[in-house]
Coordinates of C-alpha atoms and ligand atoms in Angstrom, one line a residue:
Chain A
M850 CA 0.5 33.8 33.8
S851 CA 0.4 36.4 36.6
A852 CA -0.2 40.0 36.0
S853 CA 3.2 41.3 36.6
N854 CA 2.1 44.7 37.9
G855 CA 0.0 43.0 40.5
T856 CA -3.1 44.9 39.6
K857 CA -5.1 41.9 38.6
K858 CA -8.6 42.5 39.9
N859 CA -10.7 40.0 41.9
M860 CA -12.5 37.5 39.8
N861 CA -15.7 35.6 39.5
L862 CA -15.3 31.9 38.6
K863 CA -17.6 29.0 37.8
L864 CA -16.6 25.7 39.4
L865 CA -17.6 22.3 38.3
V866 CA -16.8 20.0 41.3
W867 CA -17.2 16.3 41.9
R868 CA -19.5 15.7 44.8
Q869 CA -19.9 12.2 46.3
S870 CA -21.1 11.6 49.8
G871 CA -19.2 8.3 50.3
G872 CA -17.9 5.2 48.7
K873 CA -21.4 3.8 48.0
D874 CA -22.7 7.0 46.5
K875 CA -22.6 7.3 42.7
G876 CA -21.5 11.0 42.8
K877 CA -22.0 13.8 40.3
M878 CA -20.5 17.0 39.0
T879 CA -22.0 20.0 40.7
T880 CA -21.7 23.7 39.8
Y881 CA -20.7 26.4 42.2
Q882 CA -20.1 30.1 41.9
A883 CA -16.9 31.5 43.4
N884 CA -17.2 35.2 43.5
D885 CA -14.8 38.0 44.4
I886 CA -11.7 35.7 44.4
S887 CA -8.4 37.5 45.0
P888 CA -5.7 36.5 42.5
D889 CA -3.3 36.2 45.5
M890 CA -5.3 33.4 47.1
S891 CA -4.1 29.9 46.7
F892 CA -6.3 27.3 45.0
L893 CA -7.2 25.7 48.4
E894 CA -8.0 29.1 49.9
M895 CA -10.4 29.7 47.0
L896 CA -12.0 26.3 47.9
D897 CA -12.2 27.5 51.6
V898 CA -14.1 30.6 50.5
V899 CA -16.5 28.5 48.5
N900 CA -17.0 26.1 51.4
E901 CA -17.7 29.1 53.8
N902 CA -20.5 30.0 51.5
I903 CA -21.8 26.5 51.2
I904 CA -21.8 26.2 55.0
R905 CA -23.6 29.5 55.4
D906 CA -26.3 28.2 53.0
G907 CA -26.6 25.1 55.2
G908 CA -24.9 22.7 52.8
E909 CA -22.1 20.2 53.2
P910 CA -18.7 21.7 52.4
I911 CA -16.6 20.2 49.6
A912 CA -14.2 17.7 51.2
F913 CA -10.6 17.9 50.0
E914 CA -7.4 16.8 51.5
H915 CA -4.6 19.2 52.6
D916 CA -2.1 19.6 55.4
C917 CA 1.1 21.6 55.0
R918 CA -0.2 23.9 52.2
E919 CA 3.4 24.5 51.3
G920 CA 3.9 21.8 48.8
I921 CA 5.8 19.3 50.9
C922 CA 3.4 16.8 52.5
G923 CA 1.6 15.4 49.4
S924 CA -1.8 15.5 51.0
C925 CA -3.4 17.8 48.5
G926 CA -4.0 16.9 44.9
V927 CA -7.0 17.1 42.6
M928 CA -7.5 17.2 38.9
I929 CA -7.9 20.8 37.9
N930 CA -9.2 21.3 34.3
G931 CA -8.1 17.8 33.4
V932 CA -4.5 18.1 34.7
A933 CA -3.2 16.8 38.0
H934 CA -2.5 19.7 40.4
G935 CA -3.6 22.2 37.7
P936 CA -1.8 24.3 35.1
D937 CA 1.5 25.3 36.8
E938 CA 4.6 23.3 36.3
G939 CA 6.3 21.8 39.4
T940 CA 3.5 23.0 41.7
A941 CA 1.2 21.2 44.0
A942 CA -2.5 22.3 44.2
C943 CA -1.9 24.1 47.5
Q944 CA 0.9 26.1 45.9
L945 CA -1.1 27.0 42.8
H946 CA -2.4 30.5 43.0
M947 CA -5.6 32.0 41.6
R948 CA -3.5 34.4 39.5
S949 CA -3.1 31.5 37.1
F950 CA -6.8 31.8 36.2
N951 CA -8.8 34.6 34.6
D952 CA -12.1 36.2 35.5
G953 CA -15.0 34.3 34.2
D954 CA -13.1 31.0 33.9
E955 CA -14.8 27.7 34.4
I956 CA -12.7 25.3 36.5
V957 CA -13.4 21.6 36.6
I958 CA -12.3 19.9 39.8
E959 CA -12.2 16.2 40.1
P960 CA -10.6 13.6 42.4
W961 CA -7.7 11.3 41.3
R962 CA -9.2 8.5 39.3
A963 CA -7.8 5.0 39.6
R964 CA -9.2 1.6 40.7
A965 CA -6.5 1.6 43.4
F966 CA -7.7 5.1 44.6
P967 CA -11.3 4.6 45.6
V968 CA -13.1 7.9 46.4
I969 CA -13.8 8.3 50.1
R970 CA -15.7 11.6 49.8
D971 CA -15.9 14.3 47.2
L972 CA -12.3 15.0 46.2
V973 CA -10.7 12.8 48.9
V974 CA -9.4 9.4 47.7
D975 CA -7.9 6.5 49.6
R976 CA -4.2 6.4 48.7
S977 CA -3.2 3.6 51.1
A978 CA -2.2 1.5 48.1
L979 CA 0.9 3.7 48.0
D980 CA 1.6 3.0 51.7
R981 CA 1.3 -0.8 51.0
I982 CA 3.9 -0.4 48.2
I983 CA 6.3 1.3 50.6
A984 CA 5.6 -1.3 53.3
A985 CA 6.5 -4.0 50.8
G986 CA 10.1 -2.9 50.6
G987 CA 10.6 0.9 50.7
Y988 CA 12.7 0.8 53.8
I989 CA 16.2 -0.3 55.0
S990 CA 16.8 -2.6 57.9
V991 CA 19.2 -1.2 60.5
N992 CA 19.8 -1.9 64.1
T993 CA 18.6 0.9 66.3
G994 CA 21.0 2.6 68.7
N995 CA 23.1 5.7 68.6
A996 CA 22.9 7.8 65.5
P997 CA 25.8 6.7 63.2
D998 CA 28.5 9.1 62.3
G999 CA 27.3 11.2 59.4
N1000 CA 30.5 10.7 57.5
A1001 CA 31.1 7.1 58.3
I1002 CA 30.0 6.0 54.8
P1003 CA 31.4 7.9 51.9
I1004 CA 28.9 8.6 49.1
P1005 CA 29.8 10.1 45.8
K1006 CA 28.2 13.6 45.3
E1007 CA 26.4 12.6 42.1
M1008 CA 24.9 9.6 43.7
S1009 CA 23.6 11.5 46.7
N1010 CA 22.3 14.2 44.3
D1011 CA 20.4 11.6 42.3
A1012 CA 19.1 9.8 45.4
M1013 CA 17.9 13.1 46.9
D1014 CA 16.2 14.0 43.7
S1015 CA 14.3 10.7 43.8
A1016 CA 13.6 11.1 47.5
A1017 CA 11.8 14.4 46.9
C1018 CA 8.7 12.4 46.0
I1019 CA 5.9 13.4 48.4
G1020 CA 3.6 10.5 47.4
C1021 CA 0.7 12.7 46.3
G1022 CA -0.4 10.3 43.5
A1023 CA -0.5 12.9 40.7
C1024 CA 1.6 10.6 38.5
I1025 CA -1.0 7.9 38.8
A1026 CA -3.9 10.3 38.3
Q1027 CA -2.4 11.7 35.1
C1028 CA -1.2 8.5 33.6
K1029 CA -3.5 7.1 30.9
N1030 CA -2.9 3.7 32.4
A1031 CA -3.1 4.7 36.0
S1032 CA 0.3 3.3 36.4
A1033 CA 2.2 3.8 39.7
A1034 CA 5.6 3.3 37.9
L1035 CA 6.9 6.8 38.7
F1036 CA 6.0 6.7 42.4
T1037 CA 7.3 3.1 42.9
S1038 CA 10.5 3.8 40.9
A1039 CA 11.3 6.9 42.9
K1040 CA 11.0 5.0 46.1
I1041 CA 13.1 2.2 44.8
A1042 CA 15.7 4.6 43.3
H1043 CA 16.4 6.7 46.4
L1044 CA 17.3 3.6 48.4
A1045 CA 19.0 1.6 45.6
L1046 CA 21.4 4.5 44.9
L1047 CA 22.7 4.7 48.4
P1048 CA 25.0 2.3 50.2
Q1049 CA 22.5 1.9 53.1
G1050 CA 19.9 0.6 50.7
D1051 CA 22.3 -1.7 48.8
P1052 CA 22.0 -4.9 50.8
E1053 CA 18.3 -5.2 50.3
R1054 CA 18.3 -4.0 46.7
G1055 CA 17.2 -7.1 44.9
E1056 CA 14.5 -8.2 47.3
R1057 CA 13.2 -4.6 47.6
V1058 CA 12.5 -4.1 43.9
I1059 CA 10.9 -7.6 43.5
R1060 CA 8.6 -7.0 46.5
M1061 CA 7.6 -3.5 45.6
V1062 CA 6.9 -4.3 41.9
A1063 CA 4.9 -7.3 43.1
Q1064 CA 2.9 -5.1 45.4
M1065 CA 2.4 -2.4 42.7
D1066 CA 1.0 -5.2 40.5
A1067 CA -1.2 -6.6 43.2
E1068 CA -2.8 -3.1 43.8
K1069 CA -3.9 -3.2 40.2
F1070 CA -2.2 -0.2 38.9
G1071 CA -1.6 -0.1 35.1
S1072 CA 1.6 -0.6 33.2
C1073 CA 4.0 2.2 32.1
S1074 CA 3.8 3.3 28.5
N1075 CA 6.8 5.6 28.9
E1076 CA 4.8 8.7 27.9
G1077 CA 6.2 10.8 30.7
E1078 CA 2.9 12.5 31.5
C1079 CA 3.8 11.6 35.2
E1080 CA 6.9 13.7 35.1
A1081 CA 5.1 16.6 33.5
V1082 CA 2.6 16.9 36.4
C1083 CA 4.9 15.9 39.3
P1084 CA 5.0 18.8 41.8
K1085 CA 8.5 17.6 42.8
E1086 CA 9.6 17.2 39.2
I1087 CA 10.6 13.5 39.7
Q1088 CA 12.2 12.4 36.5
M1089 CA 10.8 9.6 34.4
T1090 CA 14.3 8.1 34.1
N1091 CA 13.6 6.7 37.6
I1092 CA 11.3 4.3 35.9
S1093 CA 14.1 3.0 33.7
L1094 CA 16.2 2.6 36.8
M1095 CA 13.4 0.5 38.4
N1096 CA 13.3 -1.7 35.3
R1097 CA 17.1 -2.1 35.4
E1098 CA 16.9 -3.0 39.1
Y1099 CA 14.2 -5.5 38.4
E1100 CA 16.2 -7.2 35.6
R1101 CA 19.3 -7.3 37.9
A1102 CA 17.2 -8.8 40.7
I1103 CA 15.5 -11.5 38.7
L1104 CA 18.8 -12.5 37.0
A1105 CA 20.6 -12.7 40.3
N1106 CA 17.6 -14.3 42.1
K1107 CA 18.9 -17.3 43.9
K1108 CA 15.6 -18.4 45.6
Chain B
M455 CA 16.0 -21.2 35.9
L456 CA 13.4 -19.7 33.7
A457 CA 10.7 -20.3 36.2
K458 CA 12.6 -18.0 38.5
L459 CA 12.5 -15.2 36.0
R460 CA 9.4 -13.2 36.8
F461 CA 8.0 -11.7 33.7
N462 CA 4.4 -12.1 34.8
N463 CA 3.7 -8.5 36.0
V464 CA 3.5 -5.1 34.6
V465 CA 7.2 -4.5 34.7
G466 CA 8.2 -7.9 33.4
K467 CA 5.7 -7.8 30.5
K468 CA 7.0 -4.4 29.3
I469 CA 10.5 -5.9 29.4
V470 CA 9.2 -8.7 27.1
M471 CA 7.5 -6.2 24.9
A472 CA 10.7 -4.2 24.6
I473 CA 12.8 -7.3 23.8
T474 CA 10.4 -8.7 21.2
G475 CA 9.8 -5.2 19.8
L476 CA 13.5 -4.5 19.4
A477 CA 14.0 -8.0 17.9
M478 CA 11.4 -7.2 15.3
C479 CA 13.2 -3.9 14.7
I480 CA 16.4 -5.8 13.9
F481 CA 14.4 -8.1 11.6
L482 CA 13.1 -4.9 9.9
V483 CA 16.7 -3.8 9.1
G484 CA 17.6 -7.1 7.5
H485 CA 14.3 -7.2 5.6
L486 CA 14.8 -3.6 4.4
V487 CA 18.4 -4.3 3.1
G488 CA 17.1 -7.3 1.2
N489 CA 14.2 -5.5 -0.3
L490 CA 16.2 -2.5 -1.4
L491 CA 18.0 -5.0 -3.8
L492 CA 14.9 -4.7 -5.9
I493 CA 15.7 -1.1 -6.6
W494 CA 19.2 -2.2 -7.6
G495 CA 18.0 -4.9 -9.9
K496 CA 15.3 -7.5 -10.2
D497 CA 17.8 -10.3 -10.8
K498 CA 19.7 -9.3 -7.7
F499 CA 16.5 -9.4 -5.7
N500 CA 15.5 -12.8 -7.1
A501 CA 19.0 -14.2 -6.5
Y502 CA 18.8 -13.1 -2.9
G503 CA 15.3 -14.6 -2.6
S504 CA 16.3 -18.0 -3.9
F505 CA 19.4 -17.9 -1.7
L506 CA 17.2 -17.3 1.4
I507 CA 14.9 -20.1 0.4
S508 CA 17.9 -22.5 0.0
L509 CA 18.9 -21.9 3.7
P510 CA 17.5 -24.6 5.9
I511 CA 17.5 -22.3 8.9
V512 CA 15.0 -19.9 7.4
P513 CA 11.9 -21.8 8.4
I514 CA 13.2 -21.9 12.0
I515 CA 13.8 -18.1 11.9
E516 CA 10.3 -17.6 10.5
L517 CA 8.8 -19.6 13.3
G518 CA 10.9 -17.6 15.8
L519 CA 9.7 -14.4 14.3
L520 CA 6.1 -15.6 14.5
A521 CA 6.6 -16.5 18.2
I522 CA 8.2 -13.1 18.9
L523 CA 5.3 -11.3 17.2
L524 CA 2.7 -13.3 19.1
F525 CA 4.5 -12.6 22.5
H526 CA 4.5 -8.9 21.6
V527 CA 0.9 -8.8 20.7
W528 CA -0.2 -11.0 23.5
D529 CA 1.5 -8.9 26.2
A530 CA 0.2 -5.7 24.5
L531 CA -3.4 -7.1 24.8
V532 CA -2.9 -8.3 28.4
L533 CA -1.4 -5.0 29.5
L534 CA -4.1 -3.0 27.6
K535 CA -6.8 -5.0 29.5
G536 CA -5.0 -4.3 32.8
N537 CA -4.7 -0.6 32.0
Y538 CA -8.3 -0.4 31.1
E539 CA -9.3 -1.9 34.4
A540 CA -6.9 0.3 36.3
R541 CA -9.2 3.2 35.8
P542 CA -12.8 2.0 35.8
I543 CA -14.3 5.5 36.3
P544 CA -13.1 7.9 33.6
Y545 CA -12.5 11.6 34.1
H546 CA -15.1 14.2 33.4
S547 CA -12.5 16.2 31.6
K548 CA -8.9 15.2 31.0
T549 CA -6.1 16.9 29.0
W550 CA -2.5 16.1 28.3
G551 CA 0.0 16.8 31.0
R552 CA 2.0 18.0 28.1
T553 CA -0.1 21.2 28.1
K554 CA 1.5 21.9 31.5
S555 CA 5.1 20.8 30.9
K556 CA 7.1 20.0 27.8
K557 CA 8.8 17.2 29.8
S558 CA 6.0 14.9 28.8
K559 CA 6.8 12.8 25.7
K560 CA 3.1 12.1 25.0
T561 CA 2.3 12.3 21.3
W562 CA -0.5 11.1 19.1
A563 CA 1.9 8.2 18.2
S564 CA 2.2 7.1 21.9
T565 CA -1.5 7.6 22.4
F566 CA -2.5 5.3 19.6
M567 CA 0.1 2.5 20.0
M568 CA -2.6 -0.2 20.1
T569 CA -4.3 1.2 17.0
S570 CA -1.1 1.4 15.0
G571 CA -0.1 -2.0 16.4
I572 CA -3.3 -3.7 15.2
I573 CA -3.0 -2.1 11.8
I574 CA 0.5 -3.4 11.6
L575 CA -0.7 -6.9 12.6
L576 CA -3.3 -6.9 9.9
F577 CA -0.7 -5.6 7.4
I578 CA 1.7 -8.4 8.4
V579 CA -1.0 -11.0 7.7
F580 CA -1.9 -9.5 4.4
H581 CA 1.7 -9.0 3.4
V582 CA 2.8 -12.6 4.1
W583 CA -0.3 -13.9 2.2
H584 CA 0.4 -11.5 -0.6
F585 CA 4.1 -12.0 -1.3
K586 CA 5.2 -15.0 0.6
Y587 CA 2.4 -17.1 -0.6
H588 CA 2.2 -15.3 -4.0
N589 CA -1.4 -14.1 -4.1
P590 CA -1.6 -11.2 -6.5
V591 CA -4.5 -8.9 -5.9
A592 CA -4.1 -6.4 -8.7
S593 CA -2.2 -8.3 -11.4
R594 CA -2.3 -11.6 -13.0
P595 CA -0.4 -14.5 -11.4
V596 CA 3.3 -15.0 -12.2
G597 CA 3.4 -18.7 -12.6
D598 CA 2.2 -20.8 -9.6
G599 CA 5.5 -21.0 -8.0
H600 CA 5.6 -24.7 -7.8
N601 CA 6.7 -27.1 -10.5
S602 CA 5.6 -24.7 -13.1
S603 CA 7.4 -24.1 -16.2
I604 CA 4.1 -23.5 -17.9
V605 CA 3.5 -20.0 -19.2
L606 CA 0.1 -19.2 -17.9
F607 CA -0.5 -16.1 -19.9
P608 CA 1.0 -16.5 -23.4
G609 CA 0.2 -12.9 -24.1
Q610 CA 2.8 -11.8 -21.6
P611 CA 5.6 -14.4 -21.9
T612 CA 8.1 -12.6 -19.7
V613 CA 5.6 -12.5 -16.9
G614 CA 5.0 -16.2 -16.5
Q615 CA 8.6 -17.2 -17.1
T616 CA 10.3 -19.1 -14.3
T617 CA 14.0 -18.7 -14.2
S618 CA 15.8 -21.8 -13.1
G619 CA 15.8 -25.4 -11.9
Q620 CA 14.4 -27.9 -14.3
N621 CA 14.1 -31.0 -12.0
S622 CA 14.4 -29.5 -8.6
G623 CA 10.7 -30.0 -7.9
K624 CA 10.4 -26.3 -7.0
E625 CA 11.0 -23.6 -9.5
A626 CA 12.6 -20.4 -8.6
F627 CA 9.9 -17.9 -8.7
D628 CA 10.0 -14.5 -10.3
L629 CA 9.1 -12.7 -7.1
A630 CA 10.6 -9.4 -8.2
Q631 CA 8.2 -9.3 -11.2
L632 CA 5.2 -10.1 -8.9
V633 CA 6.2 -7.3 -6.6
V634 CA 6.6 -4.8 -9.4
N635 CA 3.3 -5.9 -11.0
E636 CA 1.5 -5.6 -7.8
L637 CA 3.0 -2.3 -6.6
S638 CA 2.4 -0.7 -10.0
N639 CA -1.2 -0.5 -9.0
P640 CA -1.6 2.8 -7.2
I641 CA -4.2 1.3 -4.7
V642 CA -1.9 -1.5 -3.7
A643 CA 1.1 0.8 -3.5
G644 CA -1.0 3.2 -1.5
I645 CA -1.9 0.5 1.0
Y646 CA 1.8 -0.4 1.5
I647 CA 2.8 3.3 1.9
L648 CA 0.0 4.0 4.4
C649 CA 1.0 0.9 6.4
M650 CA 4.6 2.1 6.5
I651 CA 3.4 5.5 7.8
T652 CA 1.5 3.5 10.5
L653 CA 4.6 1.6 11.3
A654 CA 6.5 4.8 11.6
L655 CA 4.0 6.1 14.1
H656 CA 4.4 3.0 16.1
L657 CA 8.2 3.0 16.1
Y658 CA 8.4 6.8 16.7
H659 CA 7.3 6.1 20.2
A660 CA 8.3 2.5 20.5
V661 CA 12.1 2.5 19.9
S662 CA 13.0 5.0 22.6
S663 CA 10.3 3.5 24.8
A664 CA 11.8 0.1 24.5
F665 CA 15.1 1.3 25.8
T666 CA 13.4 2.9 28.8
S667 CA 11.5 -0.4 29.5
L668 CA 14.8 -2.3 29.3
G669 CA 16.3 0.0 31.9
A670 CA 18.8 1.6 29.5
N671 CA 17.6 5.1 30.0
H672 CA 19.2 7.7 32.2
P673 CA 19.1 11.5 32.3
R674 CA 22.4 11.5 30.4
Y675 CA 21.2 9.3 27.6
Q676 CA 17.6 10.5 27.3
K677 CA 18.1 13.0 24.4
G678 CA 20.3 10.5 22.6
L679 CA 17.8 7.7 22.8
M680 CA 15.0 10.0 21.5
W681 CA 17.2 10.9 18.6
F682 CA 18.2 7.3 17.9
G683 CA 14.5 6.3 17.9
N684 CA 13.6 9.1 15.5
I685 CA 16.5 8.4 13.1
F686 CA 15.9 4.7 13.2
T687 CA 12.2 5.2 12.4
F688 CA 12.9 7.6 9.6
V689 CA 15.5 5.5 7.9
V690 CA 13.6 2.2 8.2
C691 CA 10.1 3.4 7.4
G692 CA 11.5 5.8 4.8
G693 CA 13.4 2.9 3.2
F694 CA 10.4 0.7 3.0
T695 CA 8.3 3.5 1.6
L696 CA 10.8 4.0 -1.2
I697 CA 10.0 0.6 -2.8
P698 CA 6.3 1.0 -3.5
L699 CA 6.9 4.7 -4.2
L700 CA 9.6 4.1 -6.9
I701 CA 7.5 1.3 -8.5
V702 CA 4.3 3.3 -8.7
L703 CA 6.2 6.3 -10.0
K704 CA 7.6 3.8 -12.6
V705 CA 11.2 4.6 -11.6
V706 CA 11.6 0.8 -11.0
Q707 CA 9.9 -1.3 -13.6
Ligands
HEM1459 C1 6.8 -4.9 13.0 C2 6.0 -5.1 14.0 C3 6.2 -4.4 15.3 C4 7.3 -3.8 15.9 C5 8.7 -3.6 15.2 C6 7.0 -3.3 17.2 C7 7.8 -2.6 18.0 C8 7.5 -2.2 19.3 C9 8.4 -1.7 20.3 C10 9.9 -1.6 20.1 C11 7.7 -1.3 21.4 C12 8.2 -0.6 22.6 C13 8.1 -1.6 23.8 C14 8.3 -0.8 25.1 O1 7.8 0.3 25.2 O2 8.9 -1.4 26.0 C15 6.3 -1.5 21.0 C16 5.3 -1.2 21.9 C17 4.0 -1.5 21.6 N1 3.6 -2.4 20.6 FE1 4.6 -2.9 19.0 N2 5.7 -3.6 17.4 C18 5.2 -4.2 16.3 C19 4.0 -4.7 16.1 C20 3.0 -4.6 17.0 C21 1.7 -5.2 16.9 C22 1.3 -6.1 15.7 C23 1.0 -4.7 18.0 C24 -0.4 -4.9 18.4 C25 -1.3 -5.7 18.2 C26 1.8 -3.9 18.8 C27 1.4 -3.2 19.9 C28 2.2 -2.5 20.7 C29 1.8 -1.7 21.8 C30 0.4 -1.5 22.3 C31 2.9 -1.1 22.4 C32 3.0 -0.1 23.5 C33 3.0 -0.8 24.8 C34 2.9 0.2 25.9 O3 3.3 1.4 25.6 O4 2.5 -0.1 27.0 N3 3.0 -3.8 18.2 N4 6.2 -2.1 19.8
FES1460 S1 -1.1 20.4 51.3 FE1 0.9 19.6 51.6 S2 1.6 19.4 49.6 FE2 -0.3 20.5 49.3

């Protein structure tokens, strides 16, 4: 990967980027040259440099989404050489560094592709389908008021570990982008798991999984083939066994369904 | 009650696929044990065959298996259609996430589940026609199976002989001989062996996948389930492969 002695020289790269001016536009792959790129730049900084040049030449910069640039917000996310978030394990595109590439490389950059993720512009897709899945049940109902005592509800350590691991999902959509079926199983299951595992989420467990699965279905995501490609590209390393937990929750809910 | 069970979405359909798939896996174990009797002895195999036919429940089980298979295939096709529609615009270039992390379980087997499934489906149709309905493709008929004590081919008296039941209306059929005759042909044996390799590809992904779909997977069990799937696949498909292999190699005659 990185040149350990830190002497890797600046590089020249060829980019093949998806350009699409809007939802109606058909879009096409366009070639750009990215010259004199420092290996210490992040992937998004490299795109910034390319955009500076495009602007200087009077063109429209490449639109891409980003916010925190430290791998915690889930805004960024593009297919880099056919893999969601690029080649580094457990890394969001903003945390990917150019030292993972070599001088003269050609880099293909595409937006997430799914029917539920229509392209807004260039590399930016509309991920509100994920918000609607959350809105369908990814919450707990509590009365507002004073903050409850942090230790009022005892939670076994293993449970809280598992719940926190699932809660690490930043909703970037890489799992869906990588899945051959464009299935949202990993995302939805992580959101179900982190609530179902905790006592606060327990009362609404059954309804939650039924509603969220129904919404996932309604958004026309595909089905899970249990390949685990999602887990491989997840910047937060959410485990595929969450999906099994979702299936288990679903079975429990439909068997106990009294309505 | 059943109307309240919601199997009509992507999660529910995979649960149905897993239940039906595992049910077929259980059938395969029974079928394998019965078939291996052929290696032990042709009379043992025929005795087992006529015992099975004498059971009144067998037609019901057969219909049940047919229904299970149809549910499995139907859900596979419906899900495939949904998956296809879930990504109308393909990627310009796409590689396996497995190139990035070994955590992915994607294999050629998991990629071609539908292909292997359809080959298995065609094989099942052929296999039932071939041996359940006694349609030899590479050798001469072994009697007609019904009411026949006539030796059709006097040149080969043992071949046409039926073995029991004078007035039963149905003669016990020398199925073992038919199987041996047919699988002695290298092409027929080759077809059976290739189909068993295809089944192995299907099950290599399917067995552990089914447990995940059923909700039985957990970080603690993951490795164990993968192993179970691999061993099951190896034993079952290896066992089935043994039969045409030993016959075509003339170990079983
Ligand atoms: C002896 C016959 C068969 C057995 C034992 C079998 C077994 C299984 C099992 C256990 C699964 C895993 C289910 C899951 O992941 O939840 C599976 C998946 C699958 N089966 Fe079969 N199957 C058989 C025949 C077929 C046939 C005839 C077809 C197709 C026409 C088929 C198509 C599929 C597909 C496409 C999947 C993957 C579904 C997915 O990953 O989304 N199978 N099979
Ligand atoms: S920009 Fe926030 S995760 Fe990449």
